[in-house]
JSON list of C-alpha atoms in Angstrom, two decimals:
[
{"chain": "A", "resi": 29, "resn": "UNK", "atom": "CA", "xyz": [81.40, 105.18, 68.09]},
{"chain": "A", "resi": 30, "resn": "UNK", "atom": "CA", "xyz": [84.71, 103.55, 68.93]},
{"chain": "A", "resi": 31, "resn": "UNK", "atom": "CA", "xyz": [85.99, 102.48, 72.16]},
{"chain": "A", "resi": 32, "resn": "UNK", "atom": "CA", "xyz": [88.37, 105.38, 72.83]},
{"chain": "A", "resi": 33, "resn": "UNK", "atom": "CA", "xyz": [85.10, 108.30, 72.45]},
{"chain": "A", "resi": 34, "resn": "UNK", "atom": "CA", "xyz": [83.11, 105.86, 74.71]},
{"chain": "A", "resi": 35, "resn": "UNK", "atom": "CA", "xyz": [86.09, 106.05, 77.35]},
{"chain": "A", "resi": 36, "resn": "UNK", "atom": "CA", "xyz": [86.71, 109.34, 76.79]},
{"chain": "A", "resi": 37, "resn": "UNK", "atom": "CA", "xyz": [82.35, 110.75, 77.51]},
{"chain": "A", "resi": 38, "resn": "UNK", "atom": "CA", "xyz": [82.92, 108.20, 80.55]},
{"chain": "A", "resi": 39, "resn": "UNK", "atom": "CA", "xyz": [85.87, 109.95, 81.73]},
{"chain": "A", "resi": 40, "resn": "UNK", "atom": "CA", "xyz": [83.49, 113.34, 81.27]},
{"chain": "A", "resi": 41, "resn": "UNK", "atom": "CA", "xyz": [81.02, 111.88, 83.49]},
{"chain": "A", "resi": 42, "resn": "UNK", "atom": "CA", "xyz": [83.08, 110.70, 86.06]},
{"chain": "A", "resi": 43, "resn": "UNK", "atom": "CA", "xyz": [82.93, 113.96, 87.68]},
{"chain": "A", "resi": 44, "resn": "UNK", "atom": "CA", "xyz": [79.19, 113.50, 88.74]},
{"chain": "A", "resi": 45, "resn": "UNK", "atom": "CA", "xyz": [79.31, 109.74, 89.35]},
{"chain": "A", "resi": 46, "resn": "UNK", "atom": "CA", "xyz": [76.74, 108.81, 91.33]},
{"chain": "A", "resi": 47, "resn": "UNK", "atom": "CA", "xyz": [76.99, 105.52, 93.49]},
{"chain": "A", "resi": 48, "resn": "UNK", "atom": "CA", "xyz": [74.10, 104.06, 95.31]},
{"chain": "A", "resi": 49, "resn": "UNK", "atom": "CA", "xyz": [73.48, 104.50, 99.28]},
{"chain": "A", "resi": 50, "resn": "UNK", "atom": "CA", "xyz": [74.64, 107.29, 101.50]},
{"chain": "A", "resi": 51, "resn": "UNK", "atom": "CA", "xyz": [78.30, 108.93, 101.83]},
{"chain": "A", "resi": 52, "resn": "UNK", "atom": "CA", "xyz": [80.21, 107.62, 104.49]},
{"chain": "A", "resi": 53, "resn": "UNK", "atom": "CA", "xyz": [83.25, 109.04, 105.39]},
{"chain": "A", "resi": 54, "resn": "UNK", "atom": "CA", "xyz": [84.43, 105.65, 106.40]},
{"chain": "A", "resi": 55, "resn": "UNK", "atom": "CA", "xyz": [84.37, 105.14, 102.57]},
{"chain": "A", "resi": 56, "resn": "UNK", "atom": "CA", "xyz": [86.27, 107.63, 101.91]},
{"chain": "A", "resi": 57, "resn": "UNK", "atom": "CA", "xyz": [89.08, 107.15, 104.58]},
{"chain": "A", "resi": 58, "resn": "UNK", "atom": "CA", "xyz": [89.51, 103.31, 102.92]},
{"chain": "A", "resi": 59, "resn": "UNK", "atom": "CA", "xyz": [90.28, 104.92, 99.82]},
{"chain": "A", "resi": 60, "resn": "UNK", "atom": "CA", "xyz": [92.72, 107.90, 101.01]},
{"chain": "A", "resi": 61, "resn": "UNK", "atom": "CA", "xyz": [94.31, 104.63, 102.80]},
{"chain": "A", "resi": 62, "resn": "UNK", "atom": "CA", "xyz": [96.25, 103.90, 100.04]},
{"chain": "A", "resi": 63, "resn": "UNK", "atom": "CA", "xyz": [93.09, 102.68, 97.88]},
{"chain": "A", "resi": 64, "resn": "UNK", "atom": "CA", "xyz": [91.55, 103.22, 94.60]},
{"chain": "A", "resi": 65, "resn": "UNK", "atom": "CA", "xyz": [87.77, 103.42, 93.38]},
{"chain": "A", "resi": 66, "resn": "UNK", "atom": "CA", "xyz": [87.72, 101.15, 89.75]},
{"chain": "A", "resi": 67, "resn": "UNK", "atom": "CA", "xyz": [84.85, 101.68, 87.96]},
{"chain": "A", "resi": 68, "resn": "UNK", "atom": "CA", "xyz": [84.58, 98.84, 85.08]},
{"chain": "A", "resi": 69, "resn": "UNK", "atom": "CA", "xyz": [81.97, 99.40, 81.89]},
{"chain": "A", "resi": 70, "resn": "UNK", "atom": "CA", "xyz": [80.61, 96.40, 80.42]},
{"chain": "A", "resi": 71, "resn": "UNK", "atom": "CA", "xyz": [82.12, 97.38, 77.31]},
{"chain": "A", "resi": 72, "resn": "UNK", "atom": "CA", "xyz": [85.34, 95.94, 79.27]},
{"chain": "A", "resi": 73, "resn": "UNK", "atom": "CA", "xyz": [86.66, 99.54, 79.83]},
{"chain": "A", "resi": 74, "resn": "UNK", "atom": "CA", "xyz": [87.76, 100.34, 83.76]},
{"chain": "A", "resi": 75, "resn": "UNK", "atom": "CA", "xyz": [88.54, 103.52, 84.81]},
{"chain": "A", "resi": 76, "resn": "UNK", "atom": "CA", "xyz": [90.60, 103.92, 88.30]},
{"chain": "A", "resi": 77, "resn": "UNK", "atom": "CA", "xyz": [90.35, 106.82, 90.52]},
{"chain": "A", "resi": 78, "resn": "UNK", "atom": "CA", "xyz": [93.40, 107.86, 93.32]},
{"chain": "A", "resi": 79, "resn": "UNK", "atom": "CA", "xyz": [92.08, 110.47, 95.75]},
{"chain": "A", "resi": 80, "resn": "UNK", "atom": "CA", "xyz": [94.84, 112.34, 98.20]},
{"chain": "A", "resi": 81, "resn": "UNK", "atom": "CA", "xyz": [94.17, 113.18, 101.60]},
{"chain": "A", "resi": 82, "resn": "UNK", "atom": "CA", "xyz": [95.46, 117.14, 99.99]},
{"chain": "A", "resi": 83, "resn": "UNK", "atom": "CA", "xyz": [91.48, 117.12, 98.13]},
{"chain": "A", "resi": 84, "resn": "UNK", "atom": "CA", "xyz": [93.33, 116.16, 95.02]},
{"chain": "A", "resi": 85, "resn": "UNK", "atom": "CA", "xyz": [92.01, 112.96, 92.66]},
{"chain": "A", "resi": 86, "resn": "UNK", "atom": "CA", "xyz": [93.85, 111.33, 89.43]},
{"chain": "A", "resi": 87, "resn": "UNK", "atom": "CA", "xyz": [92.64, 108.63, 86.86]},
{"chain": "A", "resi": 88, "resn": "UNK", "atom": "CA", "xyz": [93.99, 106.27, 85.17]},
{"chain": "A", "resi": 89, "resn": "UNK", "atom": "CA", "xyz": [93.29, 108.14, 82.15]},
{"chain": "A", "resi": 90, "resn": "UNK", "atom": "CA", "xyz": [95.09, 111.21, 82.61]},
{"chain": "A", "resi": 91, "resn": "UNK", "atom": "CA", "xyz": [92.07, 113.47, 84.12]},
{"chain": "A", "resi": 92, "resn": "UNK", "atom": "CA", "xyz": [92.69, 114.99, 87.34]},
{"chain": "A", "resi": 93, "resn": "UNK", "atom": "CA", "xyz": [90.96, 117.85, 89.51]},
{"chain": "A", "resi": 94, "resn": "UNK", "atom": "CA", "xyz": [90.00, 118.59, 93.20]},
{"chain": "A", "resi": 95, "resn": "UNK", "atom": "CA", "xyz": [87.42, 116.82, 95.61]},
{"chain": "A", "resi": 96, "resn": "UNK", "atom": "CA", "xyz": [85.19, 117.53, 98.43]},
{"chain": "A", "resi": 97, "resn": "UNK", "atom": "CA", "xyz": [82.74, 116.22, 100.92]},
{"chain": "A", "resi": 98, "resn": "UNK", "atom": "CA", "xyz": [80.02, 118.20, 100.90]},
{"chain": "A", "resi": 99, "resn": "UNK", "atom": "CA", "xyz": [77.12, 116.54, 103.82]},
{"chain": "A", "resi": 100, "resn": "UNK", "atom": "CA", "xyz": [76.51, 113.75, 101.98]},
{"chain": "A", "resi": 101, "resn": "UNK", "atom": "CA", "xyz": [78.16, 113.99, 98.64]},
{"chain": "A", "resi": 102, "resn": "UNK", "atom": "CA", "xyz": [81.66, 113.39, 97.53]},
{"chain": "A", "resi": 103, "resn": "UNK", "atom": "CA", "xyz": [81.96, 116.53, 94.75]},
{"chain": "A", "resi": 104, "resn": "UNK", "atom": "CA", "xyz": [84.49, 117.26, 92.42]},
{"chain": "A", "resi": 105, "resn": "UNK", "atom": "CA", "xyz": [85.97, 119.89, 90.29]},
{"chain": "A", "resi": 106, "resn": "UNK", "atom": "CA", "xyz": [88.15, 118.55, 86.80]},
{"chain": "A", "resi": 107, "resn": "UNK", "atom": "CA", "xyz": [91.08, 120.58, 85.88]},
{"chain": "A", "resi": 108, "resn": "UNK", "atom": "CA", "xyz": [91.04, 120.59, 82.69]},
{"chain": "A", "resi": 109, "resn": "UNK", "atom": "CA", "xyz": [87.36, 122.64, 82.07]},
{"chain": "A", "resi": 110, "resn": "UNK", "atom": "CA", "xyz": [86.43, 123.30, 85.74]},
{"chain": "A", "resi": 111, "resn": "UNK", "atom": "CA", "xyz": [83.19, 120.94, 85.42]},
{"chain": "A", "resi": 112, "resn": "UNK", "atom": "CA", "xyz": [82.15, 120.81, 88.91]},
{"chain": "A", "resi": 113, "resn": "UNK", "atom": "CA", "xyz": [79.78, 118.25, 90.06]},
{"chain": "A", "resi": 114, "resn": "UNK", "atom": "CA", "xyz": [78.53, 115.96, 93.16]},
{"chain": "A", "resi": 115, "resn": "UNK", "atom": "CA", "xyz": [77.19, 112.55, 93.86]},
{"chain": "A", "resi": 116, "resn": "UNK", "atom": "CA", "xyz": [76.56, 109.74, 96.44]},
{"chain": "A", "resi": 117, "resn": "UNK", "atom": "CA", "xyz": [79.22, 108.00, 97.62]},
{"chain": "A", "resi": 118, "resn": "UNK", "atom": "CA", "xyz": [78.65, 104.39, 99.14]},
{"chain": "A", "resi": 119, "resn": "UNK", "atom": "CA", "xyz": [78.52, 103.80, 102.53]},
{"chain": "A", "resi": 120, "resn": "UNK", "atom": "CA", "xyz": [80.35, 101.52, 104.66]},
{"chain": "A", "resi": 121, "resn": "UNK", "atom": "CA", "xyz": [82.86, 99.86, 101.87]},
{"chain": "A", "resi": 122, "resn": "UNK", "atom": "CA", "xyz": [86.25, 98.71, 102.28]},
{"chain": "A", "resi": 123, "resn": "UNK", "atom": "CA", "xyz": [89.11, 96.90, 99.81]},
{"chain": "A", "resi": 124, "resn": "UNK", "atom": "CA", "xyz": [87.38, 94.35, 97.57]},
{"chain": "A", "resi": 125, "resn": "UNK", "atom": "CA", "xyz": [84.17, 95.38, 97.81]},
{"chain": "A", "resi": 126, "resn": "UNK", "atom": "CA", "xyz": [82.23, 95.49, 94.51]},
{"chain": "A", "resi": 127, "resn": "UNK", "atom": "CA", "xyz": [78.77, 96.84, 93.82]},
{"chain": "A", "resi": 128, "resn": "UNK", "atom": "CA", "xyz": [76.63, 98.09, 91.32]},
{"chain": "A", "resi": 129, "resn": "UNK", "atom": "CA", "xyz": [75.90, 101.75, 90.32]},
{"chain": "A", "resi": 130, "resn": "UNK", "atom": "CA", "xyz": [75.45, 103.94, 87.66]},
{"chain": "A", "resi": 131, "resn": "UNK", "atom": "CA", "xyz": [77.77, 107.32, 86.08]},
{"chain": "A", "resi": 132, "resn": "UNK", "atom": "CA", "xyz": [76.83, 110.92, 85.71]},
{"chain": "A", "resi": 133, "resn": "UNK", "atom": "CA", "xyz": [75.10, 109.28, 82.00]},
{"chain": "A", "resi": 134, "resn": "UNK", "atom": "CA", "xyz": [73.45, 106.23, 83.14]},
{"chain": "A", "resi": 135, "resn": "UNK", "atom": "CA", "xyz": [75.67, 103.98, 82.16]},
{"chain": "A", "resi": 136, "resn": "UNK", "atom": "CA", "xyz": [76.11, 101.00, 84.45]},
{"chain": "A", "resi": 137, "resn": "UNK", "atom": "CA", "xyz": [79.45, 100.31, 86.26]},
{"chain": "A", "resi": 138, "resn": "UNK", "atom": "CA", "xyz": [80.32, 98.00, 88.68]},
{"chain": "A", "resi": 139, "resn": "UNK", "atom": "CA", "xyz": [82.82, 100.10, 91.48]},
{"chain": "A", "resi": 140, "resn": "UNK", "atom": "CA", "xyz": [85.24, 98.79, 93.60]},
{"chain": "A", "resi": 141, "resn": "UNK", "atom": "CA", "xyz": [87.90, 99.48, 96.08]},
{"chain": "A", "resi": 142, "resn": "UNK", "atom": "CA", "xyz": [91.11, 98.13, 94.96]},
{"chain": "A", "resi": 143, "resn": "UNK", "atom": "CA", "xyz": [94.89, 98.34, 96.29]},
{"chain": "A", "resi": 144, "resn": "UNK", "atom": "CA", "xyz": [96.90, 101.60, 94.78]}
]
């Protein structure tokens, strides 16, 4: 499978990301602050997520769609085929913070909160 598919069923499981610990909406305001969530693949691939303040969110890959907080998941809807899906946000991080988690597949991916 070459690196582009790989990306590309990453990107598809990006809507149901799930990140270790609970949500915080501290977490959340760090990254509508002008902040980014990177998630990097040890295959070298990263993948960077913008979320607005308007409930919108846009990667670095071209996806895009609409987010929520629902209780204590962060839960998203993509554009482009309406897959909806939640997960756990992590608690309590701010800019350069790094930790592990896994996607939607099982795939592990270190996150991070990184300057727009």
């Amino acid at each position: 499978m070459n690196r582009s598919v790989r990306i590309s069923r990453h990107i598809a499981a990006l809507a149901c990301l799930v990140l270790s610990s609970a949500v915080s909406a501290a977490t959340m305001d760090v990254l509508l602050a002008g902040n980014d969530l990177q998630l990097e693949y040890s295959s070298g691939a990263a993948v960077t997520i913008s979320f607005a303040s308007d409930g919108t969110y846009t990667t670095s890959t071209g996806s895009s769609g609409t987010w929520t907080l629902n209780g204590e998941q962060l839960c998203t809807v993509r554009d482009a085929d309406s897959v909806a899906s939640c997960g756990v946000l992590a608690s309590g991080k701010a800019l350069g913070d790094s930790w592990s988690s896994t996607d939607a597949s099982g795939t592990q991916v270190t996150a991070s909160v990184v300057p727009r």
